Short mmCIF file of C-alpha atoms and ligand atoms in Angstrom, two decimals:
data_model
loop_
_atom_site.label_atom_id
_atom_site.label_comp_id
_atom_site.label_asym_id
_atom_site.label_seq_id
_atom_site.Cartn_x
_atom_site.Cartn_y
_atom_site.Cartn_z
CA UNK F 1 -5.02 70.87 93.83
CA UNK F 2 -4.69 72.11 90.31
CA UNK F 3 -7.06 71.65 87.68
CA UNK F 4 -6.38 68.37 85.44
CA UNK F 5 -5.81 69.31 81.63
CA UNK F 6 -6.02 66.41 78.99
CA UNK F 7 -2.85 67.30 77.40
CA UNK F 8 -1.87 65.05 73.97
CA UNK F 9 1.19 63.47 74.85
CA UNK F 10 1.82 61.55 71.79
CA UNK F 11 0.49 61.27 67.98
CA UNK F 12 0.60 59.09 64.90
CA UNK F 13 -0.75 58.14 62.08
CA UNK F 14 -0.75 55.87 58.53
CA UNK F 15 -1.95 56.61 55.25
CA UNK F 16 -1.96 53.58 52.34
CA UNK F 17 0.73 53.59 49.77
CA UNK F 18 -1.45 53.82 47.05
CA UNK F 19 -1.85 57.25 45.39
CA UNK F 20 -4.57 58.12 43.67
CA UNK F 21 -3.25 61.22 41.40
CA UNK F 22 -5.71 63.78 40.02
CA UNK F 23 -4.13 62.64 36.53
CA UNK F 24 -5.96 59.26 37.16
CA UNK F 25 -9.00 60.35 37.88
CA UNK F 26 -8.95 62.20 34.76
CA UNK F 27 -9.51 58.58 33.49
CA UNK F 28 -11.85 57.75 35.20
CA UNK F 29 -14.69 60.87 35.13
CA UNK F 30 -14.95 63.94 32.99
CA UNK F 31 -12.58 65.90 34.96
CA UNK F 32 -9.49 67.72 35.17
CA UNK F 33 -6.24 68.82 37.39
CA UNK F 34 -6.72 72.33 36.74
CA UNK F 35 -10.59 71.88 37.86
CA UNK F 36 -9.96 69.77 40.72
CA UNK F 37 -6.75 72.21 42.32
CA UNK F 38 -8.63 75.57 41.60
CA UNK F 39 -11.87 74.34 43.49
CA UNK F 40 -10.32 72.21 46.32
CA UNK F 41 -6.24 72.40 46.21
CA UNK F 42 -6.46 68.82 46.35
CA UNK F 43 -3.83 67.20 43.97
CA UNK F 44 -3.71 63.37 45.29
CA UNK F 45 -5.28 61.33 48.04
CA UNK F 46 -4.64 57.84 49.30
CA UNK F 47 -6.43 54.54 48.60
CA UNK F 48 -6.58 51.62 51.10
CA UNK F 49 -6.13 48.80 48.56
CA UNK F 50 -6.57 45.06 49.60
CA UNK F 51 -9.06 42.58 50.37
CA UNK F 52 -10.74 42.74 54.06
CA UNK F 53 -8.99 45.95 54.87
CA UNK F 54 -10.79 48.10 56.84
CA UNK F 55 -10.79 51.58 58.87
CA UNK F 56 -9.19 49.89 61.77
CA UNK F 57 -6.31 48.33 59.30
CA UNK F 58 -4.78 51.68 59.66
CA UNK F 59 -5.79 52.28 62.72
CA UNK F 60 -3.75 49.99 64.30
CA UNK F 61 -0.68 50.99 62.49
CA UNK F 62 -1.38 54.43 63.72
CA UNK F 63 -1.81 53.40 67.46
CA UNK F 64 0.61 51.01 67.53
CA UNK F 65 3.76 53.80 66.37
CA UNK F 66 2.05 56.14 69.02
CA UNK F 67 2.10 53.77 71.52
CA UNK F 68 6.05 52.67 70.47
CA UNK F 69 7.07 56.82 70.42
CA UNK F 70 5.36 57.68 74.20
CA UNK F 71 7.13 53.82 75.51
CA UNK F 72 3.75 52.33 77.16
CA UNK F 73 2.42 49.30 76.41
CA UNK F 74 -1.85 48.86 74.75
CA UNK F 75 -2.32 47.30 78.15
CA UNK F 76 -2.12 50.83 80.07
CA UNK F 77 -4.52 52.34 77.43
CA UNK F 78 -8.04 53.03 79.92
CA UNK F 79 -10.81 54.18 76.77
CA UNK F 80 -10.67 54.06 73.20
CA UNK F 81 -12.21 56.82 71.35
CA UNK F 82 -13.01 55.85 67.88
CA UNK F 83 -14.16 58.36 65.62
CA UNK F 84 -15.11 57.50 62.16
CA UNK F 85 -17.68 56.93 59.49
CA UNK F 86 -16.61 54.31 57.91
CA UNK F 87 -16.62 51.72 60.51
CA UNK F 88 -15.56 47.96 59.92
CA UNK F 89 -18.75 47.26 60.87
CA UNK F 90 -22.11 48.78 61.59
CA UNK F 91 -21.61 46.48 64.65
CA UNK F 92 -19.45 46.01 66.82
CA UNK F 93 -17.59 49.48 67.21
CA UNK F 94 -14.40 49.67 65.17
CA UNK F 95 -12.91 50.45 69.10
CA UNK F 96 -13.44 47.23 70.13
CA UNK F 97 -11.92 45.38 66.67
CA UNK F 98 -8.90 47.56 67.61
CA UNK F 99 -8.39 47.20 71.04
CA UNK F 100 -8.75 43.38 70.55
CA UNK F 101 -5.91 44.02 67.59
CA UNK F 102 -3.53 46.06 69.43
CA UNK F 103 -4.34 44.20 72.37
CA UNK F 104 -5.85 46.77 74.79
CA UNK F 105 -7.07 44.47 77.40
CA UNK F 106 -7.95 46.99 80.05
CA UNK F 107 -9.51 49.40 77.76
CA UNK F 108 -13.33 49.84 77.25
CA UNK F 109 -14.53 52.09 74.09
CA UNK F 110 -16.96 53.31 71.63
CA UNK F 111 -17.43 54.62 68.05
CA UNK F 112 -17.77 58.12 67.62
CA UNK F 113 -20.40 59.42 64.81
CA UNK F 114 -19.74 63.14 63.75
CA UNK F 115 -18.82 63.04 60.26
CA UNK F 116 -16.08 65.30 59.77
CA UNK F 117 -15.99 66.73 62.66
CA UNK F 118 -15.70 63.31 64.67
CA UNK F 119 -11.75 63.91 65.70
CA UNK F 120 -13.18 67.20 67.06
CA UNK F 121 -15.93 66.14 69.19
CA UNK F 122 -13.51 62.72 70.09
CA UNK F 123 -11.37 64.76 71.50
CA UNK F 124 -13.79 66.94 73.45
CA UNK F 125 -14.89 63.40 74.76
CA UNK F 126 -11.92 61.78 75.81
CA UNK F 127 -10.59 65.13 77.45
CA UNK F 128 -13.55 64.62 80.02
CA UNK F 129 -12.59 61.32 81.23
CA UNK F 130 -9.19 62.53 81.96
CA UNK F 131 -10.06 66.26 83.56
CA UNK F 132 -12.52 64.30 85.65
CA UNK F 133 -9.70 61.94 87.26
CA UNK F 134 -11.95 58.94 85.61
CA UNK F 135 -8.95 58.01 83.72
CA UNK F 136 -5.23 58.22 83.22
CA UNK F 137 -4.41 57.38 79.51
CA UNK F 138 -7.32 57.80 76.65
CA UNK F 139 -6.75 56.98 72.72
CA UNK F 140 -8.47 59.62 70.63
CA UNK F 141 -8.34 57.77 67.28
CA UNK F 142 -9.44 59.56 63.59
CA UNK F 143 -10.00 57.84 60.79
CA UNK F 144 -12.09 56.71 57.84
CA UNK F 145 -11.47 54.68 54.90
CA UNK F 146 -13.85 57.10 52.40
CA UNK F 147 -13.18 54.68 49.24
CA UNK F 148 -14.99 52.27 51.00
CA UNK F 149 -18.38 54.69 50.76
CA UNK F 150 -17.31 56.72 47.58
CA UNK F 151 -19.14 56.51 43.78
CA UNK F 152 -15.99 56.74 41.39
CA UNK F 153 -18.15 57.42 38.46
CA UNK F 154 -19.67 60.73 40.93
CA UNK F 155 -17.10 63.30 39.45
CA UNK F 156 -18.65 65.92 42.15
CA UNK F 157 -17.33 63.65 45.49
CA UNK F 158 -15.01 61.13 44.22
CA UNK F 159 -12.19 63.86 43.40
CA UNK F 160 -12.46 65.07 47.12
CA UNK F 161 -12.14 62.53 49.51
CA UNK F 162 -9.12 59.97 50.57
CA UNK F 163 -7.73 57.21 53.02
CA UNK F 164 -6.16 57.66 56.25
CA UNK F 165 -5.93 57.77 60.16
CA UNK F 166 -4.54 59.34 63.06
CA UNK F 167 -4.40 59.01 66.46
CA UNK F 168 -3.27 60.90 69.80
CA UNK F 169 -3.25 59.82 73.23
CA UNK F 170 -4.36 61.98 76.05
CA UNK F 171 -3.13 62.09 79.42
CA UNK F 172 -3.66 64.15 82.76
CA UNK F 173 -1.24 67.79 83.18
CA UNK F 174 -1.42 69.57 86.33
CA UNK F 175 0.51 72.63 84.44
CA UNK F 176 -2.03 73.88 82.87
CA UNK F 177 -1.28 72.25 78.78
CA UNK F 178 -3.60 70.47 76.91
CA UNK F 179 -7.64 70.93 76.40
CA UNK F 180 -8.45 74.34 77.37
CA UNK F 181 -11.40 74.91 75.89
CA UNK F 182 -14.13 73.66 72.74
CA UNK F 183 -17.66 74.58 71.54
CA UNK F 184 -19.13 71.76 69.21
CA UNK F 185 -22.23 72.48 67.50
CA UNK F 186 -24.83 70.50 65.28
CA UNK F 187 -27.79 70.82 63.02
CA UNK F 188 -29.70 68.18 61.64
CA UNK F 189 -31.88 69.99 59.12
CA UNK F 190 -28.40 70.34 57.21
CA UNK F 191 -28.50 66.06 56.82
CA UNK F 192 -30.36 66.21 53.25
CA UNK F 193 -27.05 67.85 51.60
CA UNK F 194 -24.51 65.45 52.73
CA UNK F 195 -25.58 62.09 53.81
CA UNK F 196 -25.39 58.08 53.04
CA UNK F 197 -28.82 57.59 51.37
CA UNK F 198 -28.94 53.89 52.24
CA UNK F 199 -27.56 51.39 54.39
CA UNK F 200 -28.95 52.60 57.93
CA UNK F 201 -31.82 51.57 59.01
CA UNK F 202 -34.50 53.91 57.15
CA UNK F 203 -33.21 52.06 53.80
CA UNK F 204 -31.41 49.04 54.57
CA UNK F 205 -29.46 47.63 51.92
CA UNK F 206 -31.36 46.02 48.84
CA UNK F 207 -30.05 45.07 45.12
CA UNK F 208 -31.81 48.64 44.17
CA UNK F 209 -30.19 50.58 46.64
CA UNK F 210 -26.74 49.43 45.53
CA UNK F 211 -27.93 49.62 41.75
CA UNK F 212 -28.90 53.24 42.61
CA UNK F 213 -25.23 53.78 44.45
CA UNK F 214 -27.23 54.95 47.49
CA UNK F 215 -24.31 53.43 49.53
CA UNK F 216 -21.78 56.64 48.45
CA UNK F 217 -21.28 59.99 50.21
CA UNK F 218 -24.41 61.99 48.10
CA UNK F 219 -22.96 65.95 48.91
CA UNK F 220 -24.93 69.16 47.59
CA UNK F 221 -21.16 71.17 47.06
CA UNK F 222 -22.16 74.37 46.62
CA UNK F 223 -25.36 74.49 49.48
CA UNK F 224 -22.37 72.87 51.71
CA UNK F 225 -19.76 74.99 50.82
CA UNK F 226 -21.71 77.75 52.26
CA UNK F 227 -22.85 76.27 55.56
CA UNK F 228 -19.18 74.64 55.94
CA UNK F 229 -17.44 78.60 54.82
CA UNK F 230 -19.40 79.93 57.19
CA UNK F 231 -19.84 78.15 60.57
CA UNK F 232 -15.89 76.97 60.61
CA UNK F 233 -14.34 80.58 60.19
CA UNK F 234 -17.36 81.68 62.86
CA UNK F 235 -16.74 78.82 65.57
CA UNK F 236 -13.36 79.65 65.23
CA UNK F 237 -13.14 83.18 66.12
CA UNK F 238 -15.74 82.78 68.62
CA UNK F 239 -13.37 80.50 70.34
CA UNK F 240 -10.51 82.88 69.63
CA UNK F 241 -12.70 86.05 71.44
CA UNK F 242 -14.20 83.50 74.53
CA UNK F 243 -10.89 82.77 75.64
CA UNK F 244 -9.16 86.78 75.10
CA UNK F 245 -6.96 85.37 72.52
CA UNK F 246 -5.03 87.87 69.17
CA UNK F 247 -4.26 86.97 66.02
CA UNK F 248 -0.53 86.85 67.53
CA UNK F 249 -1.31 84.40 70.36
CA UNK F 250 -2.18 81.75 68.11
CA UNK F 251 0.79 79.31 67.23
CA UNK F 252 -0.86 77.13 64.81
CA UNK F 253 -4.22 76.37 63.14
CA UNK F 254 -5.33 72.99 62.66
CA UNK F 255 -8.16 72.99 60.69
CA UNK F 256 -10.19 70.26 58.60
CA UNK F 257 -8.90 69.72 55.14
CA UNK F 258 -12.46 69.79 53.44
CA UNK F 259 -11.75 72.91 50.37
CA UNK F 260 -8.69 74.74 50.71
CA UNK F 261 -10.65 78.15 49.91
CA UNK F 262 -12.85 77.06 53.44
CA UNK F 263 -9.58 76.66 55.22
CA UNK F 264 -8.01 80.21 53.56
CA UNK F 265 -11.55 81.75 54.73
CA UNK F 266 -10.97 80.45 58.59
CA UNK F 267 -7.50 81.27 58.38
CA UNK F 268 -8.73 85.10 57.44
CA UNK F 269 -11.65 85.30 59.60
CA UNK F 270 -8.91 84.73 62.74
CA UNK F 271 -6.40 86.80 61.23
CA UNK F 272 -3.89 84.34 61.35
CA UNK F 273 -1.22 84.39 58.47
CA UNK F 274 -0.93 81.17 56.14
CA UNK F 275 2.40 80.40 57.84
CA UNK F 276 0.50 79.35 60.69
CA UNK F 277 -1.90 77.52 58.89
CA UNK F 278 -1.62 73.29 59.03
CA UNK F 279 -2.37 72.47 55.32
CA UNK F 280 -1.81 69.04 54.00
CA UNK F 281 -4.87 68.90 51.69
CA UNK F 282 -2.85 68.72 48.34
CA UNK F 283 -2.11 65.25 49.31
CA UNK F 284 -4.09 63.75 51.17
CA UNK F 285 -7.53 65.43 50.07
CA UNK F 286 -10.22 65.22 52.75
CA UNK F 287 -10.16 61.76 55.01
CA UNK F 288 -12.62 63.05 56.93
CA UNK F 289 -12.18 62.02 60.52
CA UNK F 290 -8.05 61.73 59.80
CA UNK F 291 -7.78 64.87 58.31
CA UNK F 292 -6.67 67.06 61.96
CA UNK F 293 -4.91 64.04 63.50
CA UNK F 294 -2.98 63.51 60.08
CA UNK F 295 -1.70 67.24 60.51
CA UNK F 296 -0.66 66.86 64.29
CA UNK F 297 1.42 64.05 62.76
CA UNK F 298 3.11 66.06 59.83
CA UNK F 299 3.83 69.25 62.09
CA UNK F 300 4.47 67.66 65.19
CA UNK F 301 8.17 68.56 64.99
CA UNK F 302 7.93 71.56 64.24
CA UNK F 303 4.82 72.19 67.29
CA UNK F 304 6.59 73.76 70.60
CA UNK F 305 5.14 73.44 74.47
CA UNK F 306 3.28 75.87 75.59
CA UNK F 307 1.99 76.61 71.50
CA UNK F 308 -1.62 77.91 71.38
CA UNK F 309 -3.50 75.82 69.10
CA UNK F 310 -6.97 76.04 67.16
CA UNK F 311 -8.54 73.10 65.48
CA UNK F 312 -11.71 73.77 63.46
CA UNK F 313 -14.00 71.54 61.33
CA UNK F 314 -17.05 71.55 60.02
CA UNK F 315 -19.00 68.16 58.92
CA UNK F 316 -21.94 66.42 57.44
CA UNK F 317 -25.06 66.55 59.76
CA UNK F 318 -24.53 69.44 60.16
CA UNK F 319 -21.51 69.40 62.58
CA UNK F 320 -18.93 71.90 63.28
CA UNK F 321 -17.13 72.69 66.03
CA UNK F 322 -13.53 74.13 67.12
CA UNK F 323 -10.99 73.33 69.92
CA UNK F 324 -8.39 75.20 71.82
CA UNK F 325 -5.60 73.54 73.64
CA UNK F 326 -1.95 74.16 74.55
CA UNK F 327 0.86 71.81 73.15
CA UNK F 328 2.21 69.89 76.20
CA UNK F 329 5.79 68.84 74.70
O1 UT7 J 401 -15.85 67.80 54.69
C1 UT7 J 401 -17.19 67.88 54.91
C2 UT7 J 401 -17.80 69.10 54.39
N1 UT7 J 401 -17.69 69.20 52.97
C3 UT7 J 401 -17.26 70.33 52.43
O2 UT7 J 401 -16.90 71.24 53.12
C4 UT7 J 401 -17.31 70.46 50.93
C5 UT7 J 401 -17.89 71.79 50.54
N2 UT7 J 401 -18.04 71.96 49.10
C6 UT7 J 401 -16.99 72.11 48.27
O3 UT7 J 401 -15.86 72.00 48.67
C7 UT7 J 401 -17.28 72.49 46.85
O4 UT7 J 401 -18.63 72.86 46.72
C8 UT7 J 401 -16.94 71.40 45.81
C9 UT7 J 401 -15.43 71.21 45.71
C10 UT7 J 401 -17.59 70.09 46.19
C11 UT7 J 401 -17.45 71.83 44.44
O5 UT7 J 401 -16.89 73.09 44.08
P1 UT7 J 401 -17.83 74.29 43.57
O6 UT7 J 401 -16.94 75.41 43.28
O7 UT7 J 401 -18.90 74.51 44.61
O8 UT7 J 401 -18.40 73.72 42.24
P2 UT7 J 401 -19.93 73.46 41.82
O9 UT7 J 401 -20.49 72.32 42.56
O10 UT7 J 401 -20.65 74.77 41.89
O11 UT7 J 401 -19.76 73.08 40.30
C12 UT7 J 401 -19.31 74.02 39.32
C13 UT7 J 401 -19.27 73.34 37.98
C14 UT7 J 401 -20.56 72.60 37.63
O12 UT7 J 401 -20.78 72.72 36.26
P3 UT7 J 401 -21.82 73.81 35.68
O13 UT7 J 401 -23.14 73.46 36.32
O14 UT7 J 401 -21.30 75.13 36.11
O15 UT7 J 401 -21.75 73.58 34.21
C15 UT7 J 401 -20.24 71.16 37.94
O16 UT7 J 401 -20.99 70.25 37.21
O17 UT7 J 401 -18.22 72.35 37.96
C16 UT7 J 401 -18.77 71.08 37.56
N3 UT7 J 401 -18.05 70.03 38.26
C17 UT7 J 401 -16.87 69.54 37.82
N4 UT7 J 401 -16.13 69.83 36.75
C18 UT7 J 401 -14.97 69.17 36.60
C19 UT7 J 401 -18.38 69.42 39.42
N5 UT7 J 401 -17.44 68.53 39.74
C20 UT7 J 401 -16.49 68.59 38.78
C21 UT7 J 401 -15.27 67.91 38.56
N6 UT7 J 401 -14.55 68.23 37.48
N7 UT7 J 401 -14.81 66.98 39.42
#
């Protein structure tokens, strides 16, 4: 009996129409394009716009043009990986809001909490319930809506982050494609520099919290930078050298769109040549758990079976982590 791989078999996604230009935001903190493109290479993000719209909203768009390109029906779909920060609600999971929308009767779930590296450690997840013959089809869904938790008077967060989700589905291979191998790692003394101030249950909400804005991302850039620089170029050659593979054998990079200098740092640390490097930053900015799902979705044309693949992110919480797997189609 061969091993079972969780191979991706299918992936989609859905950003909002609206487009939040850097120009704009130059009216709306003391900022500028030439600032904002030199430090991140972010020139645009997207904005979910409309009343009682939340994270799932674009889920189920997402899911629902997966589910339509691989031909199954929600009713197959066995577990629902959610991974986000931005839930609909603290309770219940954002899974369960979806799998009622898209009508996933058979499907249990849960939310997935890893800041930016959620789709990361999602996938990790969800690749265990199918390599241990548990299940048969598993949604690995990315996703946050970051306006929802963003200051836009905070010049130092609100030019970075954007709307938008993704989603893949994972299924069993007995040829050896899909989820080879991952090493996640976290530290929580690194919480301090990029956290939600208020809103858990430390510091539940109260008028002064929200007068204070202690319901927005708070992020230490530069002390983050340095962990994030760092730890994402380092998990992913270690996961390059575990598994014996060169510069050459790598197809693609997929790594988190946090800072395009972070991403051009990975990309050197592996040796892999910016041609091979999944960049869609510019954009989209960074959507946090929709950022590696969101390029799957872009490049998935151009993404052969059999490609050696590398995603790599690094998170609030610390988190950080990378993946290898091998495109099934
Ligand atoms: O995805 C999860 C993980 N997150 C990350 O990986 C983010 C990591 N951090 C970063 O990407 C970068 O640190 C930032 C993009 C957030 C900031 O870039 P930086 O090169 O580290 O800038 P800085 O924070 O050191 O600020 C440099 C200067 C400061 O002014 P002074 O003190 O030198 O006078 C800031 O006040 O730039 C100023 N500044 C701005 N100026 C224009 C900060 N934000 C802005 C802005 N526009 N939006």
């Amino acid at each position: 009996m061969h091993k079972i791989h969780a191979a991706i078999t299918a992936v989609d996604a859905y950003v909002p129409d609206y487009i939040l230009t850097n120009h704009e935001l130059e009216g709306m903190v003391d900022t500028n394009d030439e600032w904002i493109t030199t430090r991140t290479g972010i020139k645009e993000r997207r904005i979910l716009k409309g009343e009682g719209l939340g994270t799932s909203y674009m889920a189920v768009h997402a899911v629902n043009g997966l589910l339509k390109k691989r031909g199954i029906d929600a009713s197959e779909i066995d577990l629902i990986v959610f991974c986000t920060s931005t839930p609909d609600y603290i309770f219940p999971a954002s899974a369960n809001v979806l799998a009622d929308k898209i009508g996933a009767v058979n499907a249990w779930g849960f939310d997935l909490q890893a800041a930016c590296s959620g789709f990361v450690f999602g996938l990790t997840t969800g690749a265990q319930f199918i390599e241990s013959g548990k299940h048969k089809k598993v949604l690995v869904v990315g996703g946050d809506k970051m306006s929802s938790i963003i200051n836009y008077k905070d010049r130092t967060t609100c030019i970075i982050f954007g709307d938008g989700c993704g989603a893949v589905l994972l299924e069993p291979n007995y040829e050896g494609y899909g989820v080879v191998d991952s090493i996640l790692k976290s530290d929580g003394s690194g919480a301090p520099f990029l956290h939600l101030k208020a809103g858990g249950s430390v510091k539940p909400a109260s008028h002064e919290s929200v007068d204070a804005a202690e319901h927005a991302v708070h992020q230490e850039g530069k002390a983050v930078f340095k962990f994030a620089v760092t730890n994402m170029a380092d998990v992913s050659a270690e996961i390059m050298e575990k598994n014996n593979l060169t510069p050459e054998d790598i197809a693609w990079l997929v790594p988190h769109q946090a800072n395009k200098r972070i991403i051009d740092a990975t990309a050197n640390r592996m040796g892999v040549g910016s041609d091979k490097v999944m960049v869609n930053i510019e954009r989209y900015g960074n959507t946090t758990n929709g950022t590696i799902p969101l390029c799957l979705w872009e490049w998935e044309s151009k993404l052969k079976k059999g490609d050696n693949i590398i995603l790599a992110a690094f998170g609030g919480g610390f988190t950080w982590g990378s993946v290898f797997l091998k495109w099934a189609y």
